[in-house]
Short mmCIF file of C-alpha atoms in Angstrom, two decimals:
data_model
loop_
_atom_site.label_atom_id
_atom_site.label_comp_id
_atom_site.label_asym_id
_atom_site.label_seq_id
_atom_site.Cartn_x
_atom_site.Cartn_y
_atom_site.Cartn_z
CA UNK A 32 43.54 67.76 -49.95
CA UNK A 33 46.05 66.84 -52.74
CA UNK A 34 47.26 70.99 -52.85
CA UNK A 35 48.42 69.44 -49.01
CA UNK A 36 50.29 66.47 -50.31
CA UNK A 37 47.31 64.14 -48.22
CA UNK A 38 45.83 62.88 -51.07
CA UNK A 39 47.22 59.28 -51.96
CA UNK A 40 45.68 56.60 -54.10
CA UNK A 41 45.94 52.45 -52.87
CA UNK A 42 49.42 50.83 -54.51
CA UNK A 43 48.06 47.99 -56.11
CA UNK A 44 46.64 45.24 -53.28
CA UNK A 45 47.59 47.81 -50.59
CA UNK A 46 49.33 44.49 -49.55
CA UNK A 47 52.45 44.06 -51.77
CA UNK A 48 55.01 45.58 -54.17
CA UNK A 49 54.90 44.01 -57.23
CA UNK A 50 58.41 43.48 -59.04
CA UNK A 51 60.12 46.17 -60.59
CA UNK A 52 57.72 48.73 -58.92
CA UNK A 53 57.86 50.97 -55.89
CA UNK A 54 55.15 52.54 -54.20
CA UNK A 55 55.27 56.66 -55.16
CA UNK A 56 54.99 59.37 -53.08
CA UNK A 57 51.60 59.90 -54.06
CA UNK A 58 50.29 56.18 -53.51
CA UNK A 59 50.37 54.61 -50.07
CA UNK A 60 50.27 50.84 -48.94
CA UNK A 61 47.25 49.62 -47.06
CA UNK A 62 46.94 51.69 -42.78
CA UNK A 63 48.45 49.15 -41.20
CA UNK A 64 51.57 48.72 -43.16
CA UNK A 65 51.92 52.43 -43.60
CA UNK A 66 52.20 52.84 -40.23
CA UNK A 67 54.37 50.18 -39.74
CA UNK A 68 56.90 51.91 -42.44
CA UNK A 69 56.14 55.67 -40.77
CA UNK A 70 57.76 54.07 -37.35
CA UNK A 71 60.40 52.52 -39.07
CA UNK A 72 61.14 55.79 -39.97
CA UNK A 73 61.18 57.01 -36.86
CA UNK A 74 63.27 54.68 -35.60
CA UNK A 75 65.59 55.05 -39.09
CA UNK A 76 66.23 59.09 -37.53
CA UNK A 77 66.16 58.20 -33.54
CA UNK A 78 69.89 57.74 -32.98
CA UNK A 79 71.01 60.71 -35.01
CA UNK A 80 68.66 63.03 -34.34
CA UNK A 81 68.84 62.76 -31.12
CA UNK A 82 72.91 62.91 -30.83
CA UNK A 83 72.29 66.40 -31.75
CA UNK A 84 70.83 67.63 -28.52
CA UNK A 85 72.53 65.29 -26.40
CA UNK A 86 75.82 66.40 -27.48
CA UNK A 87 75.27 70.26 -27.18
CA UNK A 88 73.33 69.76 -24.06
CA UNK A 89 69.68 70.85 -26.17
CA UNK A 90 66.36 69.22 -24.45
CA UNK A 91 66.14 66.15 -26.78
CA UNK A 92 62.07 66.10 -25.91
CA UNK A 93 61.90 69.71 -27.45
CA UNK A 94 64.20 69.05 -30.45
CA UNK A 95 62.29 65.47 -31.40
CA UNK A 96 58.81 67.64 -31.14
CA UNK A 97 60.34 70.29 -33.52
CA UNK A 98 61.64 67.45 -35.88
CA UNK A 99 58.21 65.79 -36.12
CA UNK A 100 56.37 69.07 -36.75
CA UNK A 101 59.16 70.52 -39.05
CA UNK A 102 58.92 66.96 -41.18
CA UNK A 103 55.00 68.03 -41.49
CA UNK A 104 55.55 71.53 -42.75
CA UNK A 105 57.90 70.13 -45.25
CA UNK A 106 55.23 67.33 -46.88
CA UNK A 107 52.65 70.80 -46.83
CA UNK A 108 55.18 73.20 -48.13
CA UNK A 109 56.27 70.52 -50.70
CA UNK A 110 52.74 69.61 -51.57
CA UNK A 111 53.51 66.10 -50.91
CA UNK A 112 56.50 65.72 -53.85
CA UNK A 113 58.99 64.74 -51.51
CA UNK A 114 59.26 62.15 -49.34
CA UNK A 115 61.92 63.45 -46.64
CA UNK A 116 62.30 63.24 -42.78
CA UNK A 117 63.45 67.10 -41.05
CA UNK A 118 66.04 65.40 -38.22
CA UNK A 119 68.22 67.07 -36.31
CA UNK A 120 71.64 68.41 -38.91
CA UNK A 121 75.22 67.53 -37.72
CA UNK A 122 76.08 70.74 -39.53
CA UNK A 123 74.64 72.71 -36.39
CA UNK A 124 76.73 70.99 -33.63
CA UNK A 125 79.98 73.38 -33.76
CA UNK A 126 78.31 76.58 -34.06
CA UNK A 127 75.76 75.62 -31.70
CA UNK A 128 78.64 74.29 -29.27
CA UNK A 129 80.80 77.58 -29.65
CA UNK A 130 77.95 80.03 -29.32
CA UNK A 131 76.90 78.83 -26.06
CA UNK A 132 80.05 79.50 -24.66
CA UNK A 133 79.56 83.43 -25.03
CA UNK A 134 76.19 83.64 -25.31
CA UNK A 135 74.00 80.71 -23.76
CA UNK A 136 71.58 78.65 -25.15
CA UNK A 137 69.04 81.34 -26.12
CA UNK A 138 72.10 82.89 -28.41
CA UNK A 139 72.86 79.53 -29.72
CA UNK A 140 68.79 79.54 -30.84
CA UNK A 141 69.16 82.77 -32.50
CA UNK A 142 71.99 81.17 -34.52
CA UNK A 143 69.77 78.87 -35.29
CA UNK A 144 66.91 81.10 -36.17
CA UNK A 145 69.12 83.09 -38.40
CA UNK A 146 70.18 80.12 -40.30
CA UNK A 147 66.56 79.30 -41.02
CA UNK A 148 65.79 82.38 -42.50
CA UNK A 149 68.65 82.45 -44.53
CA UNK A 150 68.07 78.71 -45.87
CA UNK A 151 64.59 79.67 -46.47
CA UNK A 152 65.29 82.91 -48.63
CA UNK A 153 67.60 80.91 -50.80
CA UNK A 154 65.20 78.59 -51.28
CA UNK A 155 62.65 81.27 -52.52
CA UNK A 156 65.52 82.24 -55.14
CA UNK A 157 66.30 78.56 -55.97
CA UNK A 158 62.19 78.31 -56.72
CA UNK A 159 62.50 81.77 -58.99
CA UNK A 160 65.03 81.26 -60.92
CA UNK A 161 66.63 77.19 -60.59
CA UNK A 162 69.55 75.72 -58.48
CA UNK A 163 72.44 75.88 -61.16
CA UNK A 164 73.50 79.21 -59.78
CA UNK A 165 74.00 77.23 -56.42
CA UNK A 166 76.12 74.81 -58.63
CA UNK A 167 78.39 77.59 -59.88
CA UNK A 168 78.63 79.47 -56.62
CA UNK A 169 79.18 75.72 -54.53
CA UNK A 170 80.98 73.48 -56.79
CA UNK A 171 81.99 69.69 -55.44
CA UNK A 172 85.31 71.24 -54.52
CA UNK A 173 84.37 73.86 -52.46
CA UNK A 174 81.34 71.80 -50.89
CA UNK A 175 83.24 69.00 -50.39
CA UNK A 176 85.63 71.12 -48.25
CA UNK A 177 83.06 73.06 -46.28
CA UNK A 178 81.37 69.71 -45.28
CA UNK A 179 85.07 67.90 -44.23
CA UNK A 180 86.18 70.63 -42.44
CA UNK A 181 82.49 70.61 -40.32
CA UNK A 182 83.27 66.96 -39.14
CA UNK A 183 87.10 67.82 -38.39
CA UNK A 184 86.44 70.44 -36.59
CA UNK A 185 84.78 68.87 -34.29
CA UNK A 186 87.70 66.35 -33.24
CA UNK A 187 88.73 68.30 -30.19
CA UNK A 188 84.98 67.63 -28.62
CA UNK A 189 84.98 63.98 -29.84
CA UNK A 190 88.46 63.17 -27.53
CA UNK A 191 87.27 65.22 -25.01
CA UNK A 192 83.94 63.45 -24.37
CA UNK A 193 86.14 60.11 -24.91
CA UNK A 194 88.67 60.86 -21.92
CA UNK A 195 85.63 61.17 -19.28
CA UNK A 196 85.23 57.65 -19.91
CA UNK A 197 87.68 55.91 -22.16
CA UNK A 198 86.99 52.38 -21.74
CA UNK A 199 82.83 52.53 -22.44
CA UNK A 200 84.02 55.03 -25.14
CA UNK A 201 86.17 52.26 -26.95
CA UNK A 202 83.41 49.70 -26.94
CA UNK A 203 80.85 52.33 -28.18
CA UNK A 204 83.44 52.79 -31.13
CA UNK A 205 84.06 48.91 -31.58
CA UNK A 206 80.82 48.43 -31.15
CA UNK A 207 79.17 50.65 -34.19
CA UNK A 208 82.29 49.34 -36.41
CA UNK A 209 81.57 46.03 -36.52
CA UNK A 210 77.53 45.95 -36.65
CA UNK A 211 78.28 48.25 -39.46
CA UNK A 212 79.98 45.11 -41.24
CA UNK A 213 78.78 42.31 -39.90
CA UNK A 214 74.69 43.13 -40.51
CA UNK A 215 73.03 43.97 -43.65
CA UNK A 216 69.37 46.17 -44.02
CA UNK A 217 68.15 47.96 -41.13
CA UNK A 218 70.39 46.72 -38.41
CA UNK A 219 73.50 47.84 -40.55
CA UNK A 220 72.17 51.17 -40.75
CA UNK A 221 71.50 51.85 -37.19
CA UNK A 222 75.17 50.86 -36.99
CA UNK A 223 75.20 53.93 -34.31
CA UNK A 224 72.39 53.85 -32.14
CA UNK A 225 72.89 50.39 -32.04
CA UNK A 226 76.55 51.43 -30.43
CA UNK A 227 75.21 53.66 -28.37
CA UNK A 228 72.67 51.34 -26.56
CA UNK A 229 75.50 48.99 -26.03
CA UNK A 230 77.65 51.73 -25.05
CA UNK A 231 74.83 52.98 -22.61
CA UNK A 232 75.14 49.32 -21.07
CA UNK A 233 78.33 49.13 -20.40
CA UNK A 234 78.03 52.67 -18.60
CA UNK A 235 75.30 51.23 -16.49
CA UNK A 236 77.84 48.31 -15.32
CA UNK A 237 80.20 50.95 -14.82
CA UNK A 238 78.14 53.12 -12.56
CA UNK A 239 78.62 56.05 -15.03
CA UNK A 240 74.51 56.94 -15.72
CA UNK A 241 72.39 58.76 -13.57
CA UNK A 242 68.74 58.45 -13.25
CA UNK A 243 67.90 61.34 -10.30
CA UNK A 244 66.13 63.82 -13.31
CA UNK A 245 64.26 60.99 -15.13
CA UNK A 246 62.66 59.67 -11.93
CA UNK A 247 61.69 62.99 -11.02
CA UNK A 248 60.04 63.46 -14.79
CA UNK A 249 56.54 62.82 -15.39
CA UNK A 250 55.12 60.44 -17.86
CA UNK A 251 52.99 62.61 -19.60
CA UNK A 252 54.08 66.76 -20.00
CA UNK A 253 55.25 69.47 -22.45
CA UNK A 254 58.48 70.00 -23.59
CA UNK A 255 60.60 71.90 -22.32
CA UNK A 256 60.53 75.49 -24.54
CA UNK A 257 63.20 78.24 -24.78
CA UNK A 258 63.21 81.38 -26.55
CA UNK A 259 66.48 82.80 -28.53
CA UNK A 260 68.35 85.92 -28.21
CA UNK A 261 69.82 87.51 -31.18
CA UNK A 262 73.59 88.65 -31.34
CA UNK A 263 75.78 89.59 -34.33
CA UNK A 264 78.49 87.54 -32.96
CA UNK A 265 76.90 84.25 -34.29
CA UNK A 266 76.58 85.26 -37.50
CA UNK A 267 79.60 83.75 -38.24
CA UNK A 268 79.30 81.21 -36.60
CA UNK A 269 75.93 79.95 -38.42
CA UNK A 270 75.80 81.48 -41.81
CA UNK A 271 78.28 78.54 -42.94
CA UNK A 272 76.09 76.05 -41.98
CA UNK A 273 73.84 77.00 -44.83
CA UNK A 274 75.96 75.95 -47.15
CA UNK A 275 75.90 72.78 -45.89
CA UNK A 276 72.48 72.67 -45.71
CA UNK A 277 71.68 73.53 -49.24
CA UNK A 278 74.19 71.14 -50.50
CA UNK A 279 72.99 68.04 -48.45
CA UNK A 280 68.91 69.63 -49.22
CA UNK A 281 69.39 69.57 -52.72
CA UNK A 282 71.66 65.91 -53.09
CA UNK A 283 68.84 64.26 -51.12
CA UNK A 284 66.09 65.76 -53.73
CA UNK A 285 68.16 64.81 -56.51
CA UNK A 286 69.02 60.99 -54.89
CA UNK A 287 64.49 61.14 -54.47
CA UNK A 288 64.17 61.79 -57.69
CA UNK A 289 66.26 59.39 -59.18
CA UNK A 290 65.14 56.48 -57.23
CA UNK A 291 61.13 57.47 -58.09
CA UNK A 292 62.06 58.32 -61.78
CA UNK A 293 60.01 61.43 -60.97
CA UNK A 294 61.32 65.09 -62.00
CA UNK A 295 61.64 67.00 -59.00
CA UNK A 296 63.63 70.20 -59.91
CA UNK A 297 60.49 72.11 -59.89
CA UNK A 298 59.96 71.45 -55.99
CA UNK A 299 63.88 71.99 -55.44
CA UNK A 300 63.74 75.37 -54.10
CA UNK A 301 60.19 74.88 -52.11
CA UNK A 302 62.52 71.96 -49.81
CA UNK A 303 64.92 74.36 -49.42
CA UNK A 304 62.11 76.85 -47.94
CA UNK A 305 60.51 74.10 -45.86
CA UNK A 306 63.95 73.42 -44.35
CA UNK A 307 64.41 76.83 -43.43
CA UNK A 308 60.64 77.58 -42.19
CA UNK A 309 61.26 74.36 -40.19
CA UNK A 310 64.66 75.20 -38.62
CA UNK A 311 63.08 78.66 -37.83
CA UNK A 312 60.64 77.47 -36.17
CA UNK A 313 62.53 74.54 -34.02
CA UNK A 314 65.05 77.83 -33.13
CA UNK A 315 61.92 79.66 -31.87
CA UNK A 316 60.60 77.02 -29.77
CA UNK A 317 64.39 75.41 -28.55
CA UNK A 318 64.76 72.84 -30.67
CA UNK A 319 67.91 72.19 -33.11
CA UNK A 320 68.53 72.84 -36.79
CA UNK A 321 66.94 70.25 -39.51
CA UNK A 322 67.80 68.92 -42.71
CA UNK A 323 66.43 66.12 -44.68
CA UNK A 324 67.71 62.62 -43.58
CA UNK A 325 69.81 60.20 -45.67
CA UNK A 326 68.96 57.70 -43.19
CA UNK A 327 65.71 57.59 -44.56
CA UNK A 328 66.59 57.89 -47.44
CA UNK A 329 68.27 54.48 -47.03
CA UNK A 330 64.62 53.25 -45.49
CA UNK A 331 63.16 54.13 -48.91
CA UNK A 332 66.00 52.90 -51.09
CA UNK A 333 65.62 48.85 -49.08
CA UNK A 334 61.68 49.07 -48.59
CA UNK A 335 61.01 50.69 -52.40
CA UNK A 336 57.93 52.64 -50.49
CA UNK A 337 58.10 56.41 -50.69
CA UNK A 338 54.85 57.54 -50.03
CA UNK A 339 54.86 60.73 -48.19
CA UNK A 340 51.71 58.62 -45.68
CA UNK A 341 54.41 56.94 -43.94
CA UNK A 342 56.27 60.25 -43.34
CA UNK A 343 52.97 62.18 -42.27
CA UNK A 344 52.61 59.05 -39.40
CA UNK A 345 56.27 59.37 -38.76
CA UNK A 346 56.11 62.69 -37.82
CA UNK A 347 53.06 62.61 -35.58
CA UNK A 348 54.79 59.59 -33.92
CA UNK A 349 57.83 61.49 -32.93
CA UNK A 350 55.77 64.39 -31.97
CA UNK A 351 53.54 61.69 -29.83
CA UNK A 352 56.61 60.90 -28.52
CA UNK A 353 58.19 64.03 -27.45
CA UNK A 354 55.14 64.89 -24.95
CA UNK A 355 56.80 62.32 -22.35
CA UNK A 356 58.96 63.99 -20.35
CA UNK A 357 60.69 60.99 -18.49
CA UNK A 358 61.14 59.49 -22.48
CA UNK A 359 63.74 63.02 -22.80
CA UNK A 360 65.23 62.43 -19.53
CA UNK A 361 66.51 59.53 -19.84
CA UNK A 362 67.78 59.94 -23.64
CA UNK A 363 69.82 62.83 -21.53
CA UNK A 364 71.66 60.30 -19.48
CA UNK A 365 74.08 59.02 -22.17
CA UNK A 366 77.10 59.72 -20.44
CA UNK A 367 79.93 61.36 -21.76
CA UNK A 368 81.89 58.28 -22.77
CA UNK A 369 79.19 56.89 -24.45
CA UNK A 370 78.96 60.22 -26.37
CA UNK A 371 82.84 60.34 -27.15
CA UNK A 372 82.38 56.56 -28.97
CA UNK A 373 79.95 57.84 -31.28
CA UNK A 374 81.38 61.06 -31.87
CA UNK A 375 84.57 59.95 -32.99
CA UNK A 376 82.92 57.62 -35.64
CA UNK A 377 80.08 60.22 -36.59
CA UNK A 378 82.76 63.65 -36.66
CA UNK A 379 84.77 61.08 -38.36
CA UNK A 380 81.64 60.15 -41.00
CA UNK A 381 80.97 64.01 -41.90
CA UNK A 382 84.47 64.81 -42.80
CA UNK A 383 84.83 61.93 -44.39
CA UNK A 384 81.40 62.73 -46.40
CA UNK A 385 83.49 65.96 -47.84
CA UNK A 386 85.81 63.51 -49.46
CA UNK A 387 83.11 61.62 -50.99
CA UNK A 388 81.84 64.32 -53.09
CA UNK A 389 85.09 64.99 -54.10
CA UNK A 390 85.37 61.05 -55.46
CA UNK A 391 81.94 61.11 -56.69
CA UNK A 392 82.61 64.27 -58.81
CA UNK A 393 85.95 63.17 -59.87
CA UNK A 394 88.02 66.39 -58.80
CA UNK A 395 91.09 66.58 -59.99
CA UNK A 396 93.30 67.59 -57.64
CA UNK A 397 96.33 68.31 -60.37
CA UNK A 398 94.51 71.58 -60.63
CA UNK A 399 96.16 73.98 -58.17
CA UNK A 400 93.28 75.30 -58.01
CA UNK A 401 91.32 72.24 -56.64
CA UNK A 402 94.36 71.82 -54.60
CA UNK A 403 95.22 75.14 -52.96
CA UNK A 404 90.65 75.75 -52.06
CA UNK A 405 90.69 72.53 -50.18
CA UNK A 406 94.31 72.61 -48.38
CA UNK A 407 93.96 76.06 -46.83
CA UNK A 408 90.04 75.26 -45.84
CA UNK A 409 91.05 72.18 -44.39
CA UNK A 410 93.49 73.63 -42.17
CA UNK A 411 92.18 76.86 -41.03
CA UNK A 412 88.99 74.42 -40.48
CA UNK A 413 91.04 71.67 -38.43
CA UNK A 414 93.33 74.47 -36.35
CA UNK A 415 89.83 76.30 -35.85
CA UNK A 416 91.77 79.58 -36.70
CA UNK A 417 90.13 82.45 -35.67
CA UNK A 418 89.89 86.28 -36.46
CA UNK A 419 87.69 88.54 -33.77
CA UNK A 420 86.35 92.43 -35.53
CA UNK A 421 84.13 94.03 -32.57
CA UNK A 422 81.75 92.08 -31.36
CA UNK A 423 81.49 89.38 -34.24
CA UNK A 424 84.01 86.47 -33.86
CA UNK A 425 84.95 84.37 -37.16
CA UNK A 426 86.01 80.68 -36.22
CA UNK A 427 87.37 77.90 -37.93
CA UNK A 428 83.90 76.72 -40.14
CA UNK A 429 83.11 80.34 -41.14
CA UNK A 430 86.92 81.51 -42.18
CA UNK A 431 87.44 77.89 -43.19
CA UNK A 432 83.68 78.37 -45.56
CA UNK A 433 85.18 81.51 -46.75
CA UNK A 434 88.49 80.40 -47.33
CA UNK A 435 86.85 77.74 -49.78
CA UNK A 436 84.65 80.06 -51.21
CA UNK A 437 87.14 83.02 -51.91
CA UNK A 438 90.38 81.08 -52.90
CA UNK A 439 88.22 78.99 -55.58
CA UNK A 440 86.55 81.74 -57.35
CA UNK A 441 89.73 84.28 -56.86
CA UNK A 442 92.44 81.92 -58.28
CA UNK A 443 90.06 80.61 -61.10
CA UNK A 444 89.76 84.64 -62.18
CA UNK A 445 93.14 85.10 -62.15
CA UNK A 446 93.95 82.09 -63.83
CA UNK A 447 91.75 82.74 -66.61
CA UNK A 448 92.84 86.20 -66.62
CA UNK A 449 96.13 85.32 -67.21
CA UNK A 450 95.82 81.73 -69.08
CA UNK A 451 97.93 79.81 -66.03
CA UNK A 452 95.72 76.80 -65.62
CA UNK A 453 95.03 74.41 -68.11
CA UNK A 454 94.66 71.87 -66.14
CA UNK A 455 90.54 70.80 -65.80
CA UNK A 456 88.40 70.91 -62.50
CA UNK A 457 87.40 66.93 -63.25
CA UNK A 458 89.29 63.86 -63.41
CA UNK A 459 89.02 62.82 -67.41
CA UNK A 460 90.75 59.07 -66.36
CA UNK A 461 88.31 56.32 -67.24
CA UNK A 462 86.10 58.80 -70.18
CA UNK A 463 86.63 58.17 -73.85
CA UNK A 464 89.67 59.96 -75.61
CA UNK A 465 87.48 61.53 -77.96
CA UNK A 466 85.81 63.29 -74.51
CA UNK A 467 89.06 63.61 -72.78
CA UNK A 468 90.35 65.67 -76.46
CA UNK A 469 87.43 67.76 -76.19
CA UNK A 470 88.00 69.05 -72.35
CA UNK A 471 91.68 69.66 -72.93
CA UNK A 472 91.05 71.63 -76.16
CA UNK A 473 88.41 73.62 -74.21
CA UNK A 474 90.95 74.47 -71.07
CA UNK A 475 93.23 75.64 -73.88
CA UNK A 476 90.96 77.61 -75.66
CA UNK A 477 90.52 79.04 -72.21
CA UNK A 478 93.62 80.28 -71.49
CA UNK A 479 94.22 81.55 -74.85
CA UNK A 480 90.88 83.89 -74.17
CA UNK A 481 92.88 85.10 -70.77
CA UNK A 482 96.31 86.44 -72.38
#
C-alpha cells in the first residue's frame, strides 16, 4: 500500500492543524474533512479545465474523466510524493485548434498522443540522470518566451470568440477582473469560472444558449470516446508544447517542495513520466493534454493540507462526475461570447506568465542576447509566421520555440567564441557589490577565454 502512495497516517486530532504545521502528503485529516478538501479541489480545477475542451470544441465529459484518472496515475507513478491535480494544459489549445483544421479531431489526438510520449521519455531521462540539463537547455529566457508567445498567439481566437457576442463578452471580462480584486481565498481564485457563470447568465437573458443536446442527454452514460490518427504534420505543431510542459511540471514540484520542506528532486523526473503516461492516455481515449495545476496548488498553499487523500477523492469525484452525460452537455453550451470574455483574460494570463519568469529570474535584458531570443520569438510567435516542407507545416509556437531555442544557444557560442558579450544573463541590481564584482569579473574572464 505505501509503494502506491495509499498509505497515510492521522495528522494529529484528524480534526485540526495545529500552528506552524501543515498536514504532509503522507498524513491525511480525518474522512470527512478529506473529502471535503478532495472536492474543493475539484472545484479549485473545474473552470480551467474545462475551458480547454470547450474552447477547441473537445467533449468536456471525456476530457474531465481523463483528468480524474490521469491525476490517479500520477499519485501511483509518484508513489504518493506529490500532491498534484492532472487538469486540462492551456499549452495544448493552439496546436490542438490548428490541427483540427487539416486534420480533424482524431489528428488533433495524435498530437496529443505524441506529446505524451515525448513528455514521458524526458521524464525517464530527468529520473536517470537529474533536471539541470533541462535548466541549461531551457533557461528563464528562453522559457519565459516559449510560454508568452503560447498565450499571444492565441489573441486572434480570443477577439474572434468576443465579436459573436460582444456585449456578454465584456461583462465576462469585467466580471473576472473585479472578483479577482475585490475577494480574497477561494472566491478570488475562481476569479474565472466565477466570470464565466455570470457571463453564462447574461447569455441566457440574451437568448444566446441552447439547451436542444443537453435535454436530449441522459443522466447517467459513458463518455463520449474518440480514437487519434497519427500525421507528421502535427509534429510541429505539438512538440513545443513540451517545453512548456516540463517547465510548468517541474516549477510546480519545486513550489511542492518548498511549501512541505520535503526534498522532492528525486521524484522530479517520475512527474514528468506520469504527465506524459497521463496525457497519452487522455489522447487515446479523446480527452485533452494535462499538466499539474497551480490552482491547486493555491488550494494547498491557503488550506496548509497536502495530503495526496484529498487528491485520490478528487480524482474519483471528477471521474464520478464525468459519467453524466447531460452534466457535459450543458458545460458545452457556453456560448461563444462567454468564451471570448475569458479568453481574453486567460490568453492574456499565459503570456503574461512568460514575463513573470523573466522578473522572477531577474533577466537582464541589456544582454543582446536576452534581448534578441525573446524579440524574434515573440514576434514570429504573435504574427504566427509560418514555414510549410512537404507535408509537415511549422507555425508560429513551433518556429517561435525554435527561434528561442536556436538564437539563445547560437549567439551565446558565438559570443563566447569571440569575447562580444560581457554583459551577464541576470540582473545583479539589488545583490551585494562584493557579488555583483564577482559576476562581472567572471563575464570578463569569459570573453578573454573566447579571443
Amino acid at each position: 500500500m505505501s509503494m502506491l502512495g495509499i498509505k497515510w497516517k492521522l495528522h494529529g486530532n484528524g480534526k485540526s492543524i495545529r500552528p506552524g504545521h501543515v498536514v504532509a502528503p503522507d498524513e491525511r485529516l480525518a474522512w470527512p474533512l478529506t473529502i471535503g478538501i478532495g472536492m474543493q479541489h475539484v472545484v479549485a480545477m473545474f473552470g480551467a479545465t474545462f475551458l480547454v475542451p470547450i474552447i477547441t470544441g473537445m467533449p468536456p465529459a471525456t476530457t474531465l474523466l481523463f483528468s480524474g484518472i490521469g491525476t490517479l496515475l500520477f499519485l501511483v507513478i509518484t508513489k504518493g510524493r506529490v500532491p498534484s491535480y492532472l487538469g486540462s494544459s492551456f499549452a495544448f489549445i493552439a496546436p490542438i485548434m490548428a490541427s483540427q483544421q487539416q486534420y480533424g479531431v482524431s489528428g488533433a489526438l495524435g498530437g496529443v498522443v505524441l506529446a505524451g510520449v515525448v513528455l514521458a521519455l524526458i521524464g525517464a531521462v530527468v529520473q536517470k540522470f537529474g533536471a539541470e540539463w533541462i535548466n541549461r537547455l531551457m533557461p528563464p529566457i528562453v522559457t519565459g518566451a516559449i510560454v508568452a508567445l503560447i498565450g499571444l498567439n492565441l489573441a486572434p481566437a480570443a477577439k474572434a470568440n468576443f465579436d459573436a457576442a460582444p456585449v456578454t463578452a465584456l461583462i465576462t471580462l469585467v466580471t473576472i477582473i473585479l472578483v479577482s480584486v475585490l475577494f480574497r481565498g477561494i472566491l478570488g481564485r475562481l476569479s474565472i469560472l466565477v466570470g464565466v457563470v455570470v457571463g453564462y447568465l447574461v447569455a441566457m437573458m440574451r437568448g444566446e444558449v441552447s439547451y436542444e443536446k443537453m435535454d436530449a442527454a441522459a443522466w447517467v452514460g459513458l463518455p463520449l470516446f474518440q480514437t487519434p490518427e497519427f500525421h507528421i504534420g502535427v509534429v510541429g505543431l505539438f512538440v513545443p508544447v513540451v517545453l512548456v510542459l516540463v517547465a510548468e511540471n517541474v516549477g510546480h514540484v519545486k513550489s511542492v517542495a518548498a511549501m512541505t520542506g520535503q526534498n522532492l528532486d528525486g521524484v522530479s523526473g517520475r512527474a514528468l513520466m506520469a504527465d506524459g503516461a497521463a496525457t497519452v492516455l487522455a489522447g487515446f481515449g479523446g480527452g485533452s493534454g494535462t499538466t499539474t495545476y497551480a490552482e491547486n496548488i493555491g488550494v494547498m498553499a491557503a488550506t496548509k493540507v497536502y495530503s495526496t487523500a484529498a487528491y485520490w477523492v478528487a480524482g474519483v469525484f471528477a471521474i464520478l462526475l464525468s459519467f453524466s452525460p447531460k452534466f457535459g452537455e450543458l458545460i458545452a453550451t457556453v456560448p461563444p461570447g462567454v468564451l471570448g470574455g475569458a479568453a481574453t483574460m486567460l490568453y492574456g494570463m499565459i503570456g503574461v506568465l512568460g514575463v513573470k519568469i523573466w522578473v522572477q529570474n531577474k533577466v537582464n535584458f541589456s544582454n543582446p542576447i536576452n534581448l534578441t531570443t525573446a524579440a524574434v520569438a515573440l514576434i514570429i510567435g504573435i504574427a504566427d509566421y509560418a514555414w510549410t516542407i512537404g507535408e509537415l507545416k511549422f507555425t508560429g509556437i513551433a518556429l517561435g520555440s525554435a527561434a528561442a531555442l536556436v538564437i539563445y544557444h547560437g549567439m551565446k557560442g558565438l559570443a563566447h567564441w569571440r569575447g562580444t558579450v560581457a554583459e551577464p544573463e541576470t540582473e545583479t541590481a539589488g545583490l551585494p557589490p562584493a557579488v555583483k564584482s564577482a559576476m562581472n569579473a567572471a563575464a570578463k574572464r569569459g570573453g578573454k577565454k573566447g579571443k
